[in-house]
Short mmCIF file of C-alpha atoms and ligand atoms in Angstrom, two decimals:
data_model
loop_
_atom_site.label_atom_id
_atom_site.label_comp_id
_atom_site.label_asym_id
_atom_site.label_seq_id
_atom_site.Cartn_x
_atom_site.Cartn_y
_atom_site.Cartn_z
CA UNK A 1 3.27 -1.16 28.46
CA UNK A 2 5.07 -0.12 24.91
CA UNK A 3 5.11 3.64 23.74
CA UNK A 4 5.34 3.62 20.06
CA UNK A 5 6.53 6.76 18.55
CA UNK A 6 4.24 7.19 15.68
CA UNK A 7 4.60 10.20 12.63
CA UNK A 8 1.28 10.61 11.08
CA UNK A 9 1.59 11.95 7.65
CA UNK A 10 -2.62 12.57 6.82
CA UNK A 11 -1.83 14.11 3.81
CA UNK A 12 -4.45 15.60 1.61
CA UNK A 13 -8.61 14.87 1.39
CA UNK A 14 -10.05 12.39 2.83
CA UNK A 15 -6.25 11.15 3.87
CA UNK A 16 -7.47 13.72 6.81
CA UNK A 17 -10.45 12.00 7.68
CA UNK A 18 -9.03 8.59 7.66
CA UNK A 19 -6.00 8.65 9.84
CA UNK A 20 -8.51 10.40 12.19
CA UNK A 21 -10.52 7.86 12.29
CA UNK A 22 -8.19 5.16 11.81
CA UNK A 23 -5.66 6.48 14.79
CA UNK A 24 -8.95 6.46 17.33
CA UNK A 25 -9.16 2.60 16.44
CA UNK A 26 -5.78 1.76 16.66
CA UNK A 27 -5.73 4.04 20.47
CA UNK A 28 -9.15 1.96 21.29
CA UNK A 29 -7.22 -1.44 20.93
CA UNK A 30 -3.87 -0.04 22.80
CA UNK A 31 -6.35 0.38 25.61
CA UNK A 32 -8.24 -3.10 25.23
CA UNK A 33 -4.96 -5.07 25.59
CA UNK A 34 -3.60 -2.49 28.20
CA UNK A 35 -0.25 -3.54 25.76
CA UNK A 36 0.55 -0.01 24.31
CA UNK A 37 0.16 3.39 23.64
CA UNK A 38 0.54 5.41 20.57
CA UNK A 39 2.67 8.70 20.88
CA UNK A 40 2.10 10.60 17.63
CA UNK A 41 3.71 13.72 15.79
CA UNK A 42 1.41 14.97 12.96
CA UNK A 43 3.36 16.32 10.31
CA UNK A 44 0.80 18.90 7.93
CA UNK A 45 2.70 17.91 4.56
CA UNK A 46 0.03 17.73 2.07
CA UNK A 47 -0.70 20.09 -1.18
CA UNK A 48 -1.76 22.90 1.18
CA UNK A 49 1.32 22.68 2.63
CA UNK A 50 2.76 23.29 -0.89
CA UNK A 51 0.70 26.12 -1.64
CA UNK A 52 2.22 27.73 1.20
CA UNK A 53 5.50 26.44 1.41
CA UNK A 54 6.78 25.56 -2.10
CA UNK A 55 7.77 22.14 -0.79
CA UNK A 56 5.37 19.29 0.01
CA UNK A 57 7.93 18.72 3.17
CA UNK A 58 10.71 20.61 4.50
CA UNK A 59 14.28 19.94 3.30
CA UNK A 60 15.21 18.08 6.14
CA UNK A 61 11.53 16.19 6.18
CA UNK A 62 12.89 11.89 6.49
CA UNK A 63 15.08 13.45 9.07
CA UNK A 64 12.18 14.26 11.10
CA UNK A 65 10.70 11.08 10.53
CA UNK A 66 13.86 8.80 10.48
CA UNK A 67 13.87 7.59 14.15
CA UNK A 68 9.99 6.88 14.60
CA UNK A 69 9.28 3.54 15.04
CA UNK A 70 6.12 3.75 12.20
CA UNK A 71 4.74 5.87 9.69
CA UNK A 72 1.20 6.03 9.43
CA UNK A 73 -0.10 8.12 6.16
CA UNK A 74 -3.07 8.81 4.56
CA UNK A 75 -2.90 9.82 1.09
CA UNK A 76 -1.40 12.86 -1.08
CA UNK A 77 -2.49 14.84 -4.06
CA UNK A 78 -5.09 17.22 -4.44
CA UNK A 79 -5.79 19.21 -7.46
CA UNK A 80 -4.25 22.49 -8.02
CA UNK A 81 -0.88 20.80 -7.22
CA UNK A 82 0.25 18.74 -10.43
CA UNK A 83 0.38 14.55 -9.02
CA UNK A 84 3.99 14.14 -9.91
CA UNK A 85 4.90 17.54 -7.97
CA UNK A 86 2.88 16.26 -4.92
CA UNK A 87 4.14 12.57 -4.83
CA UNK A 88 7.48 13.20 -6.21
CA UNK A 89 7.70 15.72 -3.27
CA UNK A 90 5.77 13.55 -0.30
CA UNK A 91 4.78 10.16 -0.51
CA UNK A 92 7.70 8.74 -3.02
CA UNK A 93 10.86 10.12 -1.28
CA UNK A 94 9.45 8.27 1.94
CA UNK A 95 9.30 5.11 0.37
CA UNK A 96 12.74 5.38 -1.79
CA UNK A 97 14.57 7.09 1.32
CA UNK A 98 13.52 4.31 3.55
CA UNK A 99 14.07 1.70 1.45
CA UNK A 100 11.12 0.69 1.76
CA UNK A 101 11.29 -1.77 -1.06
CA UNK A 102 8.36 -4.32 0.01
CA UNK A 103 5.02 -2.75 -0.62
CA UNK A 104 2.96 -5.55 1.13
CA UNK A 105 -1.05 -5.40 -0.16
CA UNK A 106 -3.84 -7.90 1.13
CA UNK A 107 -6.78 -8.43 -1.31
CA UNK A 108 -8.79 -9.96 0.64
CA UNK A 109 -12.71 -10.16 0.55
CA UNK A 110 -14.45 -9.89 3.53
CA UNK A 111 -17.49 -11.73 4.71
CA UNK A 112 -20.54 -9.90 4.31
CA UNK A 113 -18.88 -7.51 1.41
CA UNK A 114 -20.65 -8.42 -1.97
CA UNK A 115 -18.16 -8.14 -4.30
CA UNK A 116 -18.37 -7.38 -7.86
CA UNK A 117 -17.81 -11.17 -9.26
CA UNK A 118 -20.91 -13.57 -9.36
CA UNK A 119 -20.48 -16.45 -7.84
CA UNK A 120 -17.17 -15.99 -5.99
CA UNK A 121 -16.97 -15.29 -2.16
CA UNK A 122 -14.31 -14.66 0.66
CA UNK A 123 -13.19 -18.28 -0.17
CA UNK A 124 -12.35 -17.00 -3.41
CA UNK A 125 -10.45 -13.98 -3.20
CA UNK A 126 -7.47 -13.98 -0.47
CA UNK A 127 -3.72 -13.13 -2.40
CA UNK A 128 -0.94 -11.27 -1.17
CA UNK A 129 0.14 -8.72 -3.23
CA UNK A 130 4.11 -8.25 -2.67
CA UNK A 131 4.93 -4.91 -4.76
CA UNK A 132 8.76 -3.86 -5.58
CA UNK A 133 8.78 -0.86 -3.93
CA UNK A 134 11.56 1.61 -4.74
CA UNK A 135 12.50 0.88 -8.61
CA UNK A 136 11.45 -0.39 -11.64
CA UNK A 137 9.45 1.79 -13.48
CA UNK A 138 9.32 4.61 -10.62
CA UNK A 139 12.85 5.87 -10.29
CA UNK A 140 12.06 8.72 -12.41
CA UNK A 141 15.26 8.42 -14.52
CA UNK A 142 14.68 10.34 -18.03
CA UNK A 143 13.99 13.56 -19.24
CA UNK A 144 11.58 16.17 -21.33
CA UNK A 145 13.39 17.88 -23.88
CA UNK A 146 12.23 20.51 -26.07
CA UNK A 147 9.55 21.09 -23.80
CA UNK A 148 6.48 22.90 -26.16
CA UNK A 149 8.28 22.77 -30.05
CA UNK A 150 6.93 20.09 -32.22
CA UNK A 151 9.00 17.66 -31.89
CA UNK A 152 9.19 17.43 -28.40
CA UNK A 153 10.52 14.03 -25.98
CA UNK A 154 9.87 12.43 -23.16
CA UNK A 155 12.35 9.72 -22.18
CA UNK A 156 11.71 7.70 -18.58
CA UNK A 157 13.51 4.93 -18.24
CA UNK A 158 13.03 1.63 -15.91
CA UNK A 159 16.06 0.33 -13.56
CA UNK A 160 15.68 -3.32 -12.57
CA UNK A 161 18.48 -4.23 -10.42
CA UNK A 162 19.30 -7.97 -9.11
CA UNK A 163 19.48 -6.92 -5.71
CA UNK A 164 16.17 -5.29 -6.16
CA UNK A 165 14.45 -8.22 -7.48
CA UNK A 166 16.05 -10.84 -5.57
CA UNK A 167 15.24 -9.17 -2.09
CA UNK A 168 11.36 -8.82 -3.01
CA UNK A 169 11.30 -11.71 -4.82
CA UNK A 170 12.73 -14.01 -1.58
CA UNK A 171 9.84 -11.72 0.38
CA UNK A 172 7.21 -13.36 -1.41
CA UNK A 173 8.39 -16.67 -1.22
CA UNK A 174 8.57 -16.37 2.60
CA UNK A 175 5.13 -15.40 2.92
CA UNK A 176 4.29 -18.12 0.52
CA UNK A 177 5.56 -20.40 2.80
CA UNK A 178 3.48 -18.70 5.58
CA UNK A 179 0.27 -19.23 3.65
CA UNK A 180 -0.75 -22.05 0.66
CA UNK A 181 3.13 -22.23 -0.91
CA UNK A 182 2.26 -20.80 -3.97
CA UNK A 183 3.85 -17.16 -6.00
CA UNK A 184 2.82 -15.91 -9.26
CA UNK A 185 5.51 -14.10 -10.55
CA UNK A 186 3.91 -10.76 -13.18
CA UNK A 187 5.72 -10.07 -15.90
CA UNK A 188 5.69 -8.42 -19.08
CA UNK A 189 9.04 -10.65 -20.89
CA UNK A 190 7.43 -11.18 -24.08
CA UNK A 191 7.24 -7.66 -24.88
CA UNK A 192 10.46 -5.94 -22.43
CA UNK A 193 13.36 -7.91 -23.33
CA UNK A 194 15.89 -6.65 -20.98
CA UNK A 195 14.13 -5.53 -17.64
CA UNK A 196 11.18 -8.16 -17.39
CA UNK A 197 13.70 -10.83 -18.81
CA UNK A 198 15.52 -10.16 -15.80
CA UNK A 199 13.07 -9.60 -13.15
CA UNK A 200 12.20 -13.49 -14.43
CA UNK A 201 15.27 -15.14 -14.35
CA UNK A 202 16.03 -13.80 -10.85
CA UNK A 203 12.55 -14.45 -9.59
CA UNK A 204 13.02 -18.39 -10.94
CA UNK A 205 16.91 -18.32 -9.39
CA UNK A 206 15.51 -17.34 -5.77
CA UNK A 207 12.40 -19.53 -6.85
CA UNK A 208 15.32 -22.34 -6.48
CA UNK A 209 15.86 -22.19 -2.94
CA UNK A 210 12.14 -22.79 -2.36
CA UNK A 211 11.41 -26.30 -3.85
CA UNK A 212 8.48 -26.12 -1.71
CA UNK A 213 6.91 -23.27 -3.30
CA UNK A 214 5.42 -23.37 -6.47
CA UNK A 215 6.05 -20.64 -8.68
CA UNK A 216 4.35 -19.62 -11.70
CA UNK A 217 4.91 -17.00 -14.17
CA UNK A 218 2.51 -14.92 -15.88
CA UNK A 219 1.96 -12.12 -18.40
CA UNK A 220 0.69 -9.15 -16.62
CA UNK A 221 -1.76 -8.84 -18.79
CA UNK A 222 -3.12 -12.27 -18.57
CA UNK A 223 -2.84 -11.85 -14.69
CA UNK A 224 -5.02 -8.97 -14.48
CA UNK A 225 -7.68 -11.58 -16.21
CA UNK A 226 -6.74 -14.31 -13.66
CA UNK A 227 -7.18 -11.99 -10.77
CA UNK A 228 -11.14 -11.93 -12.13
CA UNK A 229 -11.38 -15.26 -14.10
CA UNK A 230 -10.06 -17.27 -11.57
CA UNK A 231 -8.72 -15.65 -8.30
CA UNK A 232 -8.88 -18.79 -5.57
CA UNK A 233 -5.87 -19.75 -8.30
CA UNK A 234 -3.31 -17.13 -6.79
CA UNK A 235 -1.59 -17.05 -3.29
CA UNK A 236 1.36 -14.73 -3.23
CA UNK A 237 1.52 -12.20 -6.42
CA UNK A 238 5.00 -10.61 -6.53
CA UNK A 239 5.33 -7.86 -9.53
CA UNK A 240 7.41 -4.82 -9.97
CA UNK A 241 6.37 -1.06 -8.77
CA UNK A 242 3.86 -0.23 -11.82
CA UNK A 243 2.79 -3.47 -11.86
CA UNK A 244 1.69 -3.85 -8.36
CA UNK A 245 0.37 -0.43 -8.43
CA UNK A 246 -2.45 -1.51 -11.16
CA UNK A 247 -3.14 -4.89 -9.57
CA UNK A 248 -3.81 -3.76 -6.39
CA UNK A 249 -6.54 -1.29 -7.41
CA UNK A 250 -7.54 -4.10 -9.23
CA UNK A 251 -7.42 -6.05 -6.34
CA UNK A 252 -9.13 -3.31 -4.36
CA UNK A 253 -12.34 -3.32 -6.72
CA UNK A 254 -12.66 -7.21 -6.23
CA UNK A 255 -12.91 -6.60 -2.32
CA UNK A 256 -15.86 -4.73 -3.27
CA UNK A 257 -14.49 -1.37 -2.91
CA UNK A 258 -11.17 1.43 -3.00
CA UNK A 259 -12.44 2.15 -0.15
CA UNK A 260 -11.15 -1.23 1.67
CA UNK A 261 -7.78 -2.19 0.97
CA UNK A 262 -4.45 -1.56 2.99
CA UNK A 263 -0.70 -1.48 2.22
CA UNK A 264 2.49 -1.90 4.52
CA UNK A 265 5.51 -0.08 2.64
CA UNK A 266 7.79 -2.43 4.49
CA UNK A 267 12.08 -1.84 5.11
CA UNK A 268 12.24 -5.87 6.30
CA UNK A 269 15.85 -5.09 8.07
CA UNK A 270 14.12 -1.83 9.89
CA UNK A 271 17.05 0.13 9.04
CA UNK A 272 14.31 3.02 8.60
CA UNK A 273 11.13 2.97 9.59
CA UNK A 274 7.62 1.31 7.96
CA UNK A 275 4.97 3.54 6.63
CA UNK A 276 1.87 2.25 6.67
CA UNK A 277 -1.28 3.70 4.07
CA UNK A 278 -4.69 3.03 2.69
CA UNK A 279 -4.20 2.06 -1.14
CA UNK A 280 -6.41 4.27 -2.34
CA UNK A 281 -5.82 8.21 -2.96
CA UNK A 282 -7.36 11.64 -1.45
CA UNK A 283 -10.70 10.97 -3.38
CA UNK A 284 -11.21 14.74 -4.40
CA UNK A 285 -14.58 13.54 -5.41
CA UNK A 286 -16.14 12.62 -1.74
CA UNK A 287 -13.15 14.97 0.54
CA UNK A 288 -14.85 17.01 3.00
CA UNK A 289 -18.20 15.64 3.08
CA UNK A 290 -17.52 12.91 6.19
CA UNK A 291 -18.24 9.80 4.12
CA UNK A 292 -14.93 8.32 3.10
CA UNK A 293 -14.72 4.85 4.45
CA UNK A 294 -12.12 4.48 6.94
CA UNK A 295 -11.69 0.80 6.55
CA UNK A 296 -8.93 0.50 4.34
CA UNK A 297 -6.96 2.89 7.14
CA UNK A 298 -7.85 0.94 10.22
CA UNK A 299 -6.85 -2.50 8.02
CA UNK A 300 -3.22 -0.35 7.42
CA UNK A 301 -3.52 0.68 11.40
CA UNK A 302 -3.96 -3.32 11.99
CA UNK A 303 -0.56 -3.89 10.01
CA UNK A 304 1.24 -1.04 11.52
CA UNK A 305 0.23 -2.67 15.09
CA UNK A 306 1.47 -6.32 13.67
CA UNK A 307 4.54 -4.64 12.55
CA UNK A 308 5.69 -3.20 15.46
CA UNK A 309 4.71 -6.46 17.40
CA UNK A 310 1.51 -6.13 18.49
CA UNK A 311 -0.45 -9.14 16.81
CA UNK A 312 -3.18 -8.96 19.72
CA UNK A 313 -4.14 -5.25 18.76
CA UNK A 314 -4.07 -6.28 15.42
CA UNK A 315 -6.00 -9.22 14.98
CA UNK A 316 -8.47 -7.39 17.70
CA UNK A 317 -8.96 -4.57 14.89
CA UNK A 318 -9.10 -7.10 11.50
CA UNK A 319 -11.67 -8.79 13.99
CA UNK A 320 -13.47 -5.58 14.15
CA UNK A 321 -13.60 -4.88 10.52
CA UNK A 322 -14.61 -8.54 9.65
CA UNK A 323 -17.48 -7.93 12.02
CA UNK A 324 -18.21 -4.37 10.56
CA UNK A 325 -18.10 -6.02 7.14
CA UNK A 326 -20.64 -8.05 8.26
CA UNK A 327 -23.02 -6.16 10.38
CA UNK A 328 -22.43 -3.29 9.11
CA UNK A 329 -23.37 0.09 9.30
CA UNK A 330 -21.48 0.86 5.97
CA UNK A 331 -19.94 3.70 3.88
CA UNK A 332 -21.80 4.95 0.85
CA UNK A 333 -19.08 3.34 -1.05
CA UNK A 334 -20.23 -0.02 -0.33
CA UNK A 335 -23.65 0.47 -0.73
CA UNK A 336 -24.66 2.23 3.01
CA UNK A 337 -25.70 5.77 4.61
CA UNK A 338 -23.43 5.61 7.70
CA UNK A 339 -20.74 8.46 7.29
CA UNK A 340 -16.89 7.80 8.60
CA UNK A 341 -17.27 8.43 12.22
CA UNK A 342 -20.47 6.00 12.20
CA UNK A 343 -17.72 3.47 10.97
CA UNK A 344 -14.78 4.65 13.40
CA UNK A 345 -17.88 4.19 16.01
CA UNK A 346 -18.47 0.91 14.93
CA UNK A 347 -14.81 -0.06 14.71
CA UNK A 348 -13.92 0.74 18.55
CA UNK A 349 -17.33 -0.74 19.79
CA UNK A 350 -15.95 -3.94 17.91
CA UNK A 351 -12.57 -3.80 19.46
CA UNK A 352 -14.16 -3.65 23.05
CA UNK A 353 -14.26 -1.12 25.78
P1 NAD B 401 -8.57 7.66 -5.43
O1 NAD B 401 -8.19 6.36 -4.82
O2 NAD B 401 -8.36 8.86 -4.59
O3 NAD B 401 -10.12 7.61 -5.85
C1 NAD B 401 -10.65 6.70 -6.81
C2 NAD B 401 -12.16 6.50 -6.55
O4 NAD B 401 -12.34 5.71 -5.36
C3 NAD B 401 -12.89 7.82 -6.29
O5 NAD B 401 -14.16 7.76 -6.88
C4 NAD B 401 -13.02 7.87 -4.77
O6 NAD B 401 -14.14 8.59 -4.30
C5 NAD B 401 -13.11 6.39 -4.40
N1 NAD B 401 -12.53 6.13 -3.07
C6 NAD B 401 -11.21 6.06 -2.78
N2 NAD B 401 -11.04 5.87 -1.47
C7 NAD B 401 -12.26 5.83 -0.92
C8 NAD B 401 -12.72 5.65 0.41
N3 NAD B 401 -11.87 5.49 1.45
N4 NAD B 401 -14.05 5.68 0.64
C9 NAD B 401 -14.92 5.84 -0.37
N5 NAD B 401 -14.54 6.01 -1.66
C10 NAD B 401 -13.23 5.99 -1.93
O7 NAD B 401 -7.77 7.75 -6.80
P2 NAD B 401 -7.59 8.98 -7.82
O8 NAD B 401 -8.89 9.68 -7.97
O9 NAD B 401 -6.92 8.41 -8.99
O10 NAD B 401 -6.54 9.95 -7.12
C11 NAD B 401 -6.87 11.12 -6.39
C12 NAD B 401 -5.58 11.75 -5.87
O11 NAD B 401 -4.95 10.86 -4.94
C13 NAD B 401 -4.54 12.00 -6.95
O12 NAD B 401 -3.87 13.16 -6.59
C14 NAD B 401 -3.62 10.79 -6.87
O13 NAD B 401 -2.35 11.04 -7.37
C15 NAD B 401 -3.61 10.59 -5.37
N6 NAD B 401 -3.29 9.23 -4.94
C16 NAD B 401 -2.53 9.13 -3.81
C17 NAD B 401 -2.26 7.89 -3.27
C18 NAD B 401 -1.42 7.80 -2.04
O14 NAD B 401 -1.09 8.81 -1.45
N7 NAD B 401 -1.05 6.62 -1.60
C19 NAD B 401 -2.81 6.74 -3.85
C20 NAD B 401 -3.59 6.87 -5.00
C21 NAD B 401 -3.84 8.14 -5.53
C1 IPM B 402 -0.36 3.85 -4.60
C2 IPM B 402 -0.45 5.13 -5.40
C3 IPM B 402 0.93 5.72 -5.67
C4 IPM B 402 1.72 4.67 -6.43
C5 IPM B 402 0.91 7.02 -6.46
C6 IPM B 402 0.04 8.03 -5.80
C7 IPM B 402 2.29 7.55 -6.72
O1 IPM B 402 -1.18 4.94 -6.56
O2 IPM B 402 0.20 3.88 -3.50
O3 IPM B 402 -0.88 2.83 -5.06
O4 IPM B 402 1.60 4.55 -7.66
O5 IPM B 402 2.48 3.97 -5.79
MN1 MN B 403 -2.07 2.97 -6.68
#
C-alpha cells in the first residue's frame, strides 16, 4: 500500500468543482486496487485568494509544494483579477519553477462522443500533443513603455533555446516510438526566421537519432487544418508553448468538447514534482451552477495515477470514462442534463466498489 502525497491546487470556478469530483474518482480506484492512498494538502490559491492577499500564492508558495510527489490543479483566473496577474502569479511559476517543460495533451475521441467532424470517429482522432512547456513565447521577456501617451510599446520577446527544444523534441519521439512512429513537428519558419528556424533544425537533428520515426514538418497554420482535414494523419504533434496552447483547444473541440481533455505538465527527470490539470479554464460562464463536466479532470487524475506508477488505477479510471462516454449520463456540454456529481457518480460506479 503506497501513500502519495498529493497538493491540490483547485484554483478558481469550476477548477473547484472538478478536482472535487475528480479526487473522489481517483480515491474510488486507490480503494478498488487496495494499491494506494491519496494524502492531500489543498492549497486555496485562486483569484479570491488575491483579493485578499495581494498574491495569488504566498512568497514561499513552490516551497510548499516542492517535495509532493504530484500536483493536481484545476484551473485559475476569474474575472475581477486581470489573466496575466492570475497566471503570471499561480499556474505559470509552477510550471517554469518545476521545469516542467513537457506539457503532455491526449486528443483523443472517445467512443460514444459525437464529435464535431462528419464522418470521422474514435479511429480517427487519437494524437499526442507534446507542448514545450516553460519557453518560447511564454517567458514573458519584454516590456510596456510609455504606458497611456500615444505612442505607446509593447515589446515581448520569444526565447528558443537548444536545450529547450532538443529535450521536448527527443520526448516526442519516444512516445512516437511507443505508439504508430510518427511526429509532426509545428512550426511557423516561413514567417520567424530565427526562433522557428531553430526549433526546426533541432527538431530534424534529434529527428536523426530516430530513423525509425518519421518526422514531418508543418506550418502551424496548415496543421491546425490537418488536425480537421485529415486527423488519422498525425501521431505525435510536438510544437512550442503558444503553439500547443491553440492546438490543444483545438484538439479539445474535436473530442467533442473543452470539457474533455487532460494535460500532464511533466519534469521527465522528477527533479520537481508533476502537476497534473484539465486543459480547459475556470469557465466563468457555467462556475457555480454544478454542471461543469468533470471528465477532462478525472482523465488528468488517470495520468497523475500513471505517473506516479499506478497504471492499474489508471487504466481502471480511462476505463470508466470510456464507459461513461458511452453510456452516459452526460454534462450539458456534451449534449446531456446530468450535473457534475451525476458524472463523479457515474465515474466511481465504473471504477467498481
Ligand atoms: P475556458 O476553458 O474556461 O472556457 C471556454 C468555454 O468552454 C466556456 O464556454 C466554458 O463554459 C466551456 N468549458 C470549459 N470547461 C468546461 C467543462 N469542464 N465543462 C463544461 N464546459 C466547459 O476558457 P476561457 O473562457 O478562455 O477562460 C476562462 C478563465 O480561465 C480565464 O481566466 C483564463 O485565463 C483561464 N484559463 C485557465 C486555464 C488553466 O488554469 N489551466 C486554462 C485556460 C483558461
Ligand atoms: C492552458 C492555458 C494556459 C496556457 C493559460 C491559462 C496561461 O490556456 O493550460 O492551456 O496558455 O498555457
Ligand atoms: Mn490553453
Amino acid at each position: 500500500m503506497q501513500d502519495y502525497r498529493v497538493a491540490l491546487v483547485p484554483g478558481d470556478g469550476i477548477g473547484v468543482e472538478v478536482i472535487a469530483g475528480g479526487l473522489a474518482v481517483l480515491r474510488r480506484a486507490g480503494e478498488v486496487t487496495g494499491n494506494f492512498a491519496l494524502d492531500t494538502i489543498e492549497y486555496p490559491w485562486s483569484c479570491q485568494w488575491y483579493l485578499a492577499h495581494g498574491r495569488m500564492m504566498p512568497e514561499d508558495g513552490l516551497d510548499r509544494l516542492a517535495d509532493s510527489d504530484a500536483i493536481y490543479l484545476g484551473a485559475v483566473g476569474f474575472p475581477g483579477v486581470p489573466d496575466h496577474i492570475s497566471l503570471r502569479g499561480l499556474l505559470l511559476p509552477i510550471r517554469f519553477g518545476f521545469d516542467q517543460y513537457v506539457n503532455l495533451r491526449p486528443i483523443e475521441l472517445l467512443e460514444g462522443i459525437r464529435g464535431p467532424l462528419r464522418d470521422r470517429g474514435p479511429a480517427d482522432i487519437d494524437i499526442l500533443c507534446v507542448r514545450e512547456n516553460t519557453e518560447g513565447e511564454y517567458v514573458g521577456l519584454g516590456g510596456r513603455f510609455h504606458q497611456g501617451w500615444p505612442d505607446e510599446t509593447a515589446v515581448q520577446t520569444s526565447l528558443f533555446t537548444r536545450k529547450g527544444i532538443e529535450r521536448v523534441a527527443r520526448f516526442a519521439f519516444d512516445q512516437a516510438r511507443l505508439r504508430h512512429g510518427k511526429v509532426a513537428s509545428a512550426t511557423k519558419s516561413n514567417a520567424l526566421q530565427y526562433s522557428a528556424v531553430l526549433w526546426d533544425e533541432v527538431v530534424a537533428e534529434v529527428g536523426a537519432g530516430y530513423p525509425d520515426v518519421e518526422l514531418t514538418k508543418y506550418h502551424v497554420d496548415a496543421l491546425a487544418a490537418r488536425f480537421v482535414t485529415s486527423p488519422g494523419s498525425l501521431d505525435v504533434v510536438v510544437g512550442s508553448n503558444l503553439f500547443g496552447d491553440i492546438l490543444t483547444d483545438l484538439g479539445g473541440a474535436l473530442q467533442g468538447s473543452l470539457g474533455l481533455p487532460a494535460g500532464a505538465n511533466l519534469n521527465p527527470e522528477r527533479r520537481f514534482p508533476s502537476m497534473f490539470e484539465p486543459v480547459h479554464g475556470s469557465a466563468p460562464d457555467i462556475a457555480g451552477r454544478g454542471v461543469a463536466n468533470p471528465m477532462a479532470a478525472v482523465w488528468a487524475g488517470a495520468l497523475m495515477l500513471d505517473h506516479l506508477g499506478q497504471p492499474e488505477a489508471a487504466s481502471l479510471v480511462m476505463g470508466a470514462l470510456r464507459h461513461v462516454a458511452k453510456q452516459g449520463p452526460r454534462t450539458p456540454d456534451l449534449g446531456g442534463t446530468a450535473t457534475t456529481s451525476e458524472i463523479v457518480d457515474a465515474l466511481s460506479q465504473a471504477v467498481g466498489t
